[in-house]
PDB file of C-alpha atoms in Angstrom:
ATOM      1  CA  MET N  45      76.621 110.121 102.887  1.00 59.00           C
ATOM      2  CA  PRO N  46      78.100 113.675 103.113  1.00 65.00           C
ATOM      3  CA  ARG N  47      80.643 114.712 105.762  1.00 65.00           C
ATOM      4  CA  CYS N  48      81.295 118.166 106.853  1.00 64.00           C
ATOM      5  CA  TRP N  49      84.525 119.536 108.011  1.00 63.00           C
ATOM      6  CA  ALA N  50      85.085 122.129 110.698  1.00 56.00           C
ATOM      7  CA  THR N  51      86.861 125.266 109.510  1.00 57.00           C
ATOM      8  CA  PRO N  52      89.330 126.519 110.867  1.00 53.00           C
ATOM      9  CA  ASP N  53      88.850 123.899 113.843  1.00 50.00           C
ATOM     10  CA  PRO N  54      90.634 120.435 113.627  1.00 41.00           C
ATOM     11  CA  LEU N  55      88.733 117.625 111.565  1.00 42.00           C
ATOM     12  CA  GLN N  56      86.242 115.254 113.114  1.00 44.00           C
ATOM     13  CA  ARG N  57      83.879 112.650 111.804  1.00 42.00           C
ATOM     14  CA  ALA N  58      80.221 112.574 112.906  1.00 40.00           C
ATOM     15  CA  ALA N  59      79.142 109.552 114.984  1.00 40.00           C
ATOM     16  CA  GLY N  60      76.343 107.095 114.112  1.00 42.00           C
ATOM     17  CA  ALA N  61      74.883 107.572 110.645  1.00 42.00           C
ATOM     18  CA  ASN N  62      77.212 110.318 109.679  1.00 46.00           C
ATOM     19  CA  PRO N  63      74.964 113.261 109.748  1.00 46.00           C
ATOM     20  CA  PRO N  64      76.359 116.637 108.368  1.00 48.00           C
ATOM     21  CA  GLN N  65      78.028 118.640 111.159  1.00 44.00           C
ATOM     22  CA  SER N  66      77.847 122.508 111.150  1.00 44.00           C
ATOM     23  CA  PHE N  67      80.865 124.632 111.919  1.00 43.00           C
ATOM     24  CA  THR N  68      81.107 128.384 112.241  1.00 44.00           C
ATOM     25  CA  GLY N  69      83.980 130.000 110.569  1.00 50.00           C
ATOM     26  CA  PRO N  70      85.173 133.581 110.063  1.00 50.00           C
ATOM     27  CA  GLU N  71      82.807 135.945 108.228  1.00 53.00           C
ATOM     28  CA  PRO N  72      83.357 135.764 104.408  1.00 50.00           C
ATOM     29  CA  PRO N  73      85.646 138.310 103.073  1.00 53.00           C
ATOM     30  CA  PRO N  74      84.816 140.675 100.218  1.00 54.00           C
ATOM     31  CA  PRO N  75      85.087 139.111  96.891  1.00 50.00           C
ATOM     32  CA  VAL N  76      88.483 138.530  95.401  1.00 47.00           C
ATOM     33  CA  LEU N  77      88.807 139.739  91.705  1.00 46.00           C
ATOM     34  CA  ALA N  78      91.287 138.108  89.437  1.00 48.00           C
ATOM     35  CA  VAL N  79      93.402 140.753  87.445  1.00 45.00           C
ATOM     36  CA  LEU N  80      94.499 139.817  83.801  1.00 44.00           C
ATOM     37  CA  PRO N  81      98.096 140.921  82.830  1.00 48.00           C
ATOM     38  CA  GLU N  82      98.185 143.883  80.465  1.00 46.00           C
ATOM     39  CA  LYS N  83      97.928 142.415  76.667  1.00 44.00           C
ATOM     40  CA  THR N  84     101.121 143.011  74.441  1.00 39.00           C
ATOM     41  CA  HIS N  85     100.241 143.123  70.743  1.00 41.00           C
ATOM     42  CA  THR N  86     103.240 141.934  68.731  1.00 41.00           C
ATOM     43  CA  MET N  87     103.646 143.851  65.301  1.00 39.00           C
ATOM     44  CA  ASN N  88     106.814 142.161  64.039  1.00 44.00           C
ATOM     45  CA  ARG N  89     109.207 139.386  65.095  1.00 42.00           C
ATOM     46  CA  GLN N  90     111.157 141.376  67.506  1.00 45.00           C
ATOM     47  CA  SER N  91     111.694 139.478  70.829  1.00 43.00           C
ATOM     48  CA  ALA N  92     109.326 140.504  73.700  1.00 44.00           C
ATOM     49  CA  SER N  93     112.434 141.153  76.008  1.00 44.00           C
ATOM     50  CA  SER N  94     113.952 143.811  73.752  1.00 45.00           C
ATOM     51  CA  ARG N  95     110.769 145.730  73.608  1.00 51.00           C
ATOM     52  CA  ARG N  96     109.954 145.611  77.494  1.00 50.00           C
ATOM     53  CA  ARG N  97     109.659 148.947  79.071  1.00 51.00           C
ATOM     54  CA  PRO N  98     112.378 149.921  81.545  1.00 51.00           C
ATOM     55  CA  GLY N  99     111.343 149.057  85.111  1.00 50.00           C
ATOM     56  CA  ALA N 100     108.378 146.599  83.938  1.00 48.00           C
ATOM     57  CA  ARG N 101     107.700 143.842  86.430  1.00 47.00           C
ATOM     58  CA  PRO N 102     107.104 140.280  85.064  1.00 47.00           C
ATOM     59  CA  VAL N 103     103.988 138.420  85.609  1.00 46.00           C
ATOM     60  CA  ALA N 104     104.179 136.768  89.018  1.00 45.00           C
ATOM     61  CA  ALA N 105     102.011 133.610  88.463  1.00 46.00           C
ATOM     62  CA  PRO N 106     102.381 131.358  85.359  1.00 51.00           C
ATOM     63  CA  LEU N 107      99.966 132.078  82.719  1.00 52.00           C
ATOM     64  CA  ALA N 108      98.394 128.688  82.913  1.00 52.00           C
ATOM     65  CA  ARG N 109      97.361 129.060  86.684  1.00 55.00           C
ATOM     66  CA  LEU N 110      96.109 132.539  86.175  1.00 52.00           C
ATOM     67  CA  THR N 111      93.955 131.368  83.266  1.00 55.00           C
ATOM     68  CA  ILE N 112      92.425 128.665  85.397  1.00 53.00           C
ATOM     69  CA  LEU N 113      91.725 131.124  88.053  1.00 53.00           C
ATOM     70  CA  VAL N 114      90.016 133.616  85.884  1.00 50.00           C
ATOM     71  CA  ALA N 115      88.045 131.036  84.133  1.00 54.00           C
ATOM     72  CA  ALA N 116      86.917 129.601  87.460  1.00 51.00           C
ATOM     73  CA  LEU N 117      85.933 132.912  88.841  1.00 52.00           C
ATOM     74  CA  GLY N 118      84.145 134.058  85.690  1.00 51.00           C
ATOM     75  CA  ALA N 119      82.336 130.827  85.056  1.00 47.00           C
ATOM     76  CA  SER N 120      81.180 130.645  88.699  1.00 45.00           C
ATOM     77  CA  VAL N 121      80.000 134.303  88.572  1.00 42.00           C
ATOM     78  CA  TRP N 122      77.914 133.519  85.336  1.00 42.00           C
ATOM     79  CA  LEU N 123      76.534 130.527  86.980  1.00 43.00           C
ATOM     80  CA  THR N 124      75.544 131.968  90.333  1.00 40.00           C
ATOM     81  CA  ALA N 125      74.752 135.530  89.740  1.00 36.00           C
ATOM     82  CA  CYS N 126      73.176 135.465  86.265  1.00 37.00           C
ATOM     83  CA  VAL N 127      71.303 132.245  85.896  1.00 42.00           C
ATOM     84  CA  PRO N 128      68.352 131.844  88.375  1.00 50.00           C
ATOM     85  CA  LEU N 129      68.090 127.863  88.012  1.00 61.00           C
ATOM     86  CA  ALA N 130      71.790 126.949  87.565  1.00 58.00           C
ATOM     87  CA  VAL N 131      73.560 124.143  85.968  1.00 57.00           C
ATOM     88  CA  THR N 132      76.925 123.804  87.565  1.00 54.00           C
ATOM     89  CA  GLY N 133      78.880 120.758  86.509  1.00 49.00           C
ATOM     90  CA  VAL N 134      79.499 120.922  82.560  1.00 46.00           C
ATOM     91  CA  ALA N 135      83.174 119.814  81.826  1.00 41.00           C
ATOM     92  CA  VAL N 136      85.248 122.223  79.748  1.00 46.00           C
ATOM     93  CA  GLY N 137      88.071 121.824  77.408  1.00 47.00           C
ATOM     94  CA  ALA N 138      91.144 119.872  78.303  1.00 48.00           C
ATOM     95  CA  MET N 139      90.205 119.340  81.914  1.00 52.00           C
ATOM     96  CA  ALA N 140      87.927 116.508  80.827  1.00 59.00           C
ATOM     97  CA  ALA N 141      90.714 114.532  79.569  1.00 62.00           C
ATOM     98  CA  THR N 142      91.950 114.192  83.462  1.00 78.00           C
ATOM     99  CA  ASP N 143      88.607 113.205  84.644  1.00 87.00           C
ATOM    100  CA  ARG N 144      88.230 109.938  86.524  1.00 92.00           C
ATOM    101  CA  ARG N 145      84.615 109.548  85.100  1.00 95.00           C
ATOM    102  CA  THR N 146      84.221 107.547  81.897  1.00 95.00           C
ATOM    103  CA  LEU N 147      83.395 109.528  78.724  1.00 95.00           C
ATOM    104  CA  GLY N 148      79.972 108.005  78.962  1.00 96.00           C
ATOM    105  CA  ALA N 149      79.543 109.292  82.687  1.00 96.00           C
ATOM    106  CA  GLN N 150      80.719 112.746  81.792  1.00 96.00           C
ATOM    107  CA  THR N 151      78.180 112.832  78.649  1.00 97.00           C
ATOM    108  CA  ASP N 152      75.384 111.565  80.945  1.00 97.00           C
ATOM    109  CA  ASP N 153      76.132 114.290  83.561  1.00 97.00           C
ATOM    110  CA  GLN N 154      75.909 117.081  81.046  1.00 97.00           C
ATOM    111  CA  ALA N 155      72.587 115.712  79.812  1.00 97.00           C
ATOM    112  CA  ILE N 156      71.204 114.978  83.509  1.00 97.00           C
ATOM    113  CA  GLU N 157      71.891 118.802  84.336  1.00 97.00           C
ATOM    114  CA  LEU N 158      70.173 120.032  81.287  1.00 96.00           C
ATOM    115  CA  LYS N 159      67.169 117.665  81.519  1.00 96.00           C
ATOM    116  CA  ALA N 160      66.836 118.509  85.290  1.00 96.00           C
ATOM    117  CA  LEU N 161      66.992 122.159  84.701  1.00 91.00           C
ATOM    118  CA  GLY N 162      64.123 121.921  82.292  1.00 92.00           C
ATOM    119  CA  GLN N 163      62.010 119.582  84.353  1.00 92.00           C
ATOM    120  CA  VAL N 164      62.453 121.472  87.632  1.00 92.00           C
ATOM    121  CA  ARG N 165      61.761 124.713  85.857  1.00 89.00           C
ATOM    122  CA  ASP N 166      58.450 123.439  84.082  1.00 88.00           C
ATOM    123  CA  MET N 167      57.052 121.133  86.988  1.00 84.00           C
ATOM    124  CA  VAL N 168      57.853 123.075  90.139  1.00 82.00           C
ATOM    125  CA  ALA N 169      56.943 126.546  91.001  1.00 77.00           C
ATOM    126  CA  GLN N 170      59.360 129.105  92.787  1.00 74.00           C
ATOM    127  CA  THR N 171      62.809 127.264  92.177  1.00 74.00           C
ATOM    128  CA  GLY N 172      64.680 130.463  91.228  1.00 77.00           C
ATOM    129  CA  GLY N 173      67.461 129.542  93.551  1.00 87.00           C
ATOM    130  CA  VAL N 174      68.181 126.035  92.967  1.00 93.00           C
ATOM    131  CA  SER N 175      71.449 124.953  91.666  1.00 94.00           C
ATOM    132  CA  ILE N 176      71.902 121.317  90.104  1.00 96.00           C
ATOM    133  CA  THR N 177      75.302 119.430  89.869  1.00 97.00           C
ATOM    134  CA  SER N 178      75.737 116.045  88.425  1.00 97.00           C
ATOM    135  CA  TYR N 179      79.086 114.118  88.900  1.00 97.00           C
ATOM    136  CA  ASN N 180      79.289 110.454  87.768  1.00 97.00           C
ATOM    137  CA  ARG N 181      75.469 110.418  87.458  1.00 97.00           C
ATOM    138  CA  LYS N 182      74.974 111.363  91.179  1.00 97.00           C
ATOM    139  CA  VAL N 183      73.295 114.726  91.466  1.00 98.00           C
ATOM    140  CA  LEU N 184      73.708 117.449  94.298  1.00 98.00           C
ATOM    141  CA  LEU N 185      70.941 119.912  94.789  1.00 97.00           C
ATOM    142  CA  THR N 186      72.025 123.186  96.470  1.00 97.00           C
ATOM    143  CA  GLY N 187      70.441 126.750  96.881  1.00 94.00           C
ATOM    144  CA  GLN N 188      67.170 127.895  98.556  1.00 93.00           C
ATOM    145  CA  VAL N 189      63.436 127.118  98.154  1.00 92.00           C
ATOM    146  CA  SER N 190      60.346 128.397  99.888  1.00 91.00           C
ATOM    147  CA  ASP N 191      59.223 125.391 101.958  1.00 92.00           C
ATOM    148  CA  GLN N 192      59.746 121.561 102.489  1.00 94.00           C
ATOM    149  CA  GLU N 193      57.126 120.661  99.924  1.00 93.00           C
ATOM    150  CA  THR N 194      58.989 122.344  97.005  1.00 93.00           C
ATOM    151  CA  LYS N 195      62.263 120.987  98.407  1.00 94.00           C
ATOM    152  CA  SER N 196      60.895 117.354  98.257  1.00 95.00           C
ATOM    153  CA  LYS N 197      59.215 117.794  94.894  1.00 94.00           C
ATOM    154  CA  VAL N 198      62.497 119.095  93.350  1.00 95.00           C
ATOM    155  CA  GLU N 199      64.376 115.896  94.699  1.00 96.00           C
ATOM    156  CA  LYS N 200      61.588 113.778  93.398  1.00 96.00           C
ATOM    157  CA  VAL N 201      61.545 115.256  89.797  1.00 95.00           C
ATOM    158  CA  VAL N 202      65.384 114.904  89.523  1.00 97.00           C
ATOM    159  CA  ALA N 203      65.580 111.466  90.803  1.00 97.00           C
ATOM    160  CA  ALA N 204      63.250 110.171  88.250  1.00 96.00           C
ATOM    161  CA  LEU N 205      65.474 111.221  85.427  1.00 97.00           C
ATOM    162  CA  PRO N 206      67.180 108.554  83.312  1.00 95.00           C
ATOM    163  CA  ASN N 207      70.579 107.443  84.515  1.00 97.00           C
ATOM    164  CA  VAL N 208      70.578 109.267  87.883  1.00 97.00           C
ATOM    165  CA  ARG N 209      71.959 107.015  90.449  1.00 96.00           C
ATOM    166  CA  GLY N 210      71.231 109.169  93.393  1.00 96.00           C
ATOM    167  CA  VAL N 211      70.362 112.596  94.712  1.00 97.00           C
ATOM    168  CA  GLN N 212      71.872 114.369  97.639  1.00 97.00           C
ATOM    169  CA  ASN N 213      69.443 117.014  98.466  1.00 97.00           C
ATOM    170  CA  GLU N 214      71.094 119.895 100.333  1.00 97.00           C
ATOM    171  CA  LEU N 215      68.528 122.487  99.334  1.00 96.00           C
ATOM    172  CA  GLN N 216      67.798 125.214 102.088  1.00 94.00           C
ATOM    173  CA  ILE N 217      64.425 126.480 103.270  1.00 93.00           C
ATOM    174  CA  ALA N 218      65.205 130.195 102.955  1.00 91.00           C
ATOM    175  CA  GLY N 219      64.900 133.301 101.000  1.00 89.00           C
ATOM    176  CA  ARG N 220      66.989 133.229  97.766  1.00 88.00           C
ATOM    177  CA  VAL N 221      70.526 134.928  98.384  1.00 89.00           C
ATOM    178  CA  GLY N 222      71.475 138.138  96.950  1.00 91.00           C
ATOM    179  CA  LEU N 223      73.912 139.343  94.337  1.00 91.00           C
ATOM    180  CA  GLY N 224      76.487 140.105  96.834  1.00 93.00           C
ATOM    181  CA  THR N 225      76.362 136.513  98.309  1.00 93.00           C
ATOM    182  CA  SER N 226      76.488 134.822  94.796  1.00 93.00           C
ATOM    183  CA  THR N 227      79.526 136.984  93.739  1.00 95.00           C
ATOM    184  CA  ASN N 228      81.476 136.035  96.940  1.00 96.00           C
ATOM    185  CA  ASP N 229      80.535 132.470  96.428  1.00 97.00           C
ATOM    186  CA  ALA N 230      82.153 132.559  93.154  1.00 96.00           C
ATOM    187  CA  ALA N 231      85.276 134.172  94.458  1.00 97.00           C
ATOM    188  CA  LEU N 232      85.295 131.572  97.306  1.00 97.00           C
ATOM    189  CA  THR N 233      85.144 128.617  94.707  1.00 97.00           C
ATOM    190  CA  ALA N 234      88.122 130.478  92.839  1.00 97.00           C
ATOM    191  CA  ARG N 235      90.132 130.740  95.978  1.00 97.00           C
ATOM    192  CA  VAL N 236      89.626 126.990  96.930  1.00 98.00           C
ATOM    193  CA  LYS N 237      90.414 125.686  93.485  1.00 97.00           C
ATOM    194  CA  ALA N 238      93.694 127.932  93.652  1.00 97.00           C
ATOM    195  CA  ALA N 239      94.498 126.205  97.103  1.00 97.00           C
ATOM    196  CA  MET N 240      94.017 122.747  95.640  1.00 97.00           C
ATOM    197  CA  ILE N 241      96.113 123.524  92.431  1.00 96.00           C
ATOM    198  CA  GLU N 242      98.977 124.720  94.696  1.00 96.00           C
ATOM    199  CA  ASP N 243      98.866 121.399  96.699  1.00 96.00           C
ATOM    200  CA  ARG N 244     101.209 119.026  94.862  1.00 92.00           C
ATOM    201  CA  ASP N 245      99.589 116.016  96.591  1.00 91.00           C
ATOM    202  CA  LEU N 246      96.228 116.896  95.003  1.00 93.00           C
ATOM    203  CA  ASN N 247      94.851 116.149  91.524  1.00 92.00           C
ATOM    204  CA  SER N 248      92.648 119.152  91.629  1.00 91.00           C
ATOM    205  CA  GLN N 249      91.050 118.587  88.082  1.00 91.00           C
ATOM    206  CA  THR N 250      89.363 115.469  89.682  1.00 92.00           C
ATOM    207  CA  ILE N 251      87.550 117.465  92.392  1.00 96.00           C
ATOM    208  CA  LYS N 252      84.235 119.415  91.590  1.00 96.00           C
ATOM    209  CA  ILE N 253      83.686 122.386  93.929  1.00 97.00           C
ATOM    210  CA  VAL N 254      80.308 123.992  94.530  1.00 97.00           C
ATOM    211  CA  THR N 255      79.923 126.795  96.968  1.00 97.00           C
ATOM    212  CA  GLU N 256      76.557 128.070  98.175  1.00 96.00           C
ATOM    213  CA  ALA N 257      76.315 130.843 100.937  1.00 95.00           C
ATOM    214  CA  GLY N 258      79.911 130.254 102.071  1.00 96.00           C
ATOM    215  CA  VAL N 259      79.401 126.390 102.531  1.00 97.00           C
ATOM    216  CA  VAL N 260      81.712 124.380 100.069  1.00 98.00           C
ATOM    217  CA  TYR N 261      80.699 121.205  98.572  1.00 98.00           C
ATOM    218  CA  LEU N 262      83.245 118.832  97.138  1.00 98.00           C
ATOM    219  CA  MET N 263      82.389 116.073  94.671  1.00 98.00           C
ATOM    220  CA  GLY N 264      84.656 113.573  92.904  1.00 96.00           C
ATOM    221  CA  ILE N 265      86.006 110.144  92.607  1.00 96.00           C
ATOM    222  CA  VAL N 266      88.655 110.030  95.092  1.00 95.00           C
ATOM    223  CA  SER N 267      90.477 107.814  97.484  1.00 94.00           C
ATOM    224  CA  ARG N 268      89.960 108.389 101.380  1.00 95.00           C
ATOM    225  CA  ASN N 269      93.485 110.090 101.706  1.00 95.00           C
ATOM    226  CA  GLU N 270      92.768 112.316  98.864  1.00 95.00           C
ATOM    227  CA  GLY N 271      89.170 113.212 100.007  1.00 96.00           C
ATOM    228  CA  ASP N 272      90.352 113.936 103.617  1.00 96.00           C
ATOM    229  CA  ARG N 273      93.226 116.133 102.083  1.00 97.00           C
ATOM    230  CA  ALA N 274      91.116 118.039  99.768  1.00 97.00           C
ATOM    231  CA  ALA N 275      88.784 118.717 102.540  1.00 97.00           C
ATOM    232  CA  ARG N 276      91.509 120.037 104.752  1.00 97.00           C
ATOM    233  CA  VAL N 277      92.810 122.360 102.124  1.00 97.00           C
ATOM    234  CA  ALA N 278      89.364 123.689 101.486  1.00 97.00           C
ATOM    235  CA  SER N 279      88.472 124.299 105.213  1.00 97.00           C
ATOM    236  CA  ARG N 280      91.632 126.387 105.535  1.00 97.00           C
ATOM    237  CA  VAL N 281      90.692 128.945 102.856  1.00 97.00           C
ATOM    238  CA  SER N 282      89.641 132.429 104.257  1.00 96.00           C
ATOM    239  CA  GLY N 283      85.870 132.901 104.167  1.00 96.00           C
ATOM    240  CA  VAL N 284      84.782 129.026 104.023  1.00 97.00           C
ATOM    241  CA  MET N 285      82.266 128.558 106.561  1.00 96.00           C
ATOM    242  CA  ARG N 286      81.754 124.867 106.354  1.00 96.00           C
ATOM    243  CA  VAL N 287      83.044 121.937 104.041  1.00 98.00           C
ATOM    244  CA  VAL N 288      80.810 119.059 102.953  1.00 97.00           C
ATOM    245  CA  THR N 289      82.200 116.092 101.169  1.00 97.00           C
ATOM    246  CA  VAL N 290      79.861 114.399  98.707  1.00 96.00           C
ATOM    247  CA  PHE N 291      82.888 112.073  97.325  1.00 96.00           C
ATOM    248  CA  GLU N 292      82.528 108.739  95.729  1.00 95.00           C
ATOM    249  CA  TYR N 293      85.274 106.798  97.174  1.00 94.00           C
ATOM    250  CA  SER N 294      87.674 104.420  95.130  1.00 88.00           C
ATOM    251  CA  GLY N 295      90.455 101.962  96.450  1.00 73.00           C
ATOM    252  CA  GLY N 296      93.442 103.665  97.956  1.00 56.00           C
TER     253      GLY N 296
END
């Protein structure tokens, strides 16, 4: 059952069956764009330091961190702004090596997302605002649909796919968000990821971040302490309206 975290108010757990709680935060800021450092092309073996222009300033952030931020922002923009029905959880490169899912689960998640994309597109009308994320064979549905019937039908189609262990349906009955909101969500995902990278007590590569209309969803296999810390870090990022945890908890 997902848990919602206040931002910027203190954390509190919901009573009873743990229904999601809604919290209001500050208005989302304009999109934050990552800027790549100027490329320097080497023509010979002369050292970079000997060819540095007088007064040039060194790059402030390590190249690895900058690369992650740019990749996160670029990938998120592509997924939310350019693809009507988005698949959001495909693992990339070396990050898969630190994933707590088994290799089989990672492979299944990619297959589930692709199959769900095709099935929903073919069987359900007016699903242009739907995003599908699978993590450890559990599927998160986010985005907007026109009515309750469409919302229920999307969930039914996805739940019937092979290897799906469960579906968390967070679809909203509303008009599809515009490009400005999608771009802001992409920037917000990048900022939350950056905040988790900076926290030395978090393994950010084990946490999947999905942002929809200012609401941040966190997925992953974590301990209770890790999950609570990740939610706190995300809730403190400027522009986050609400944090919903869809974690799978392990021991510890």
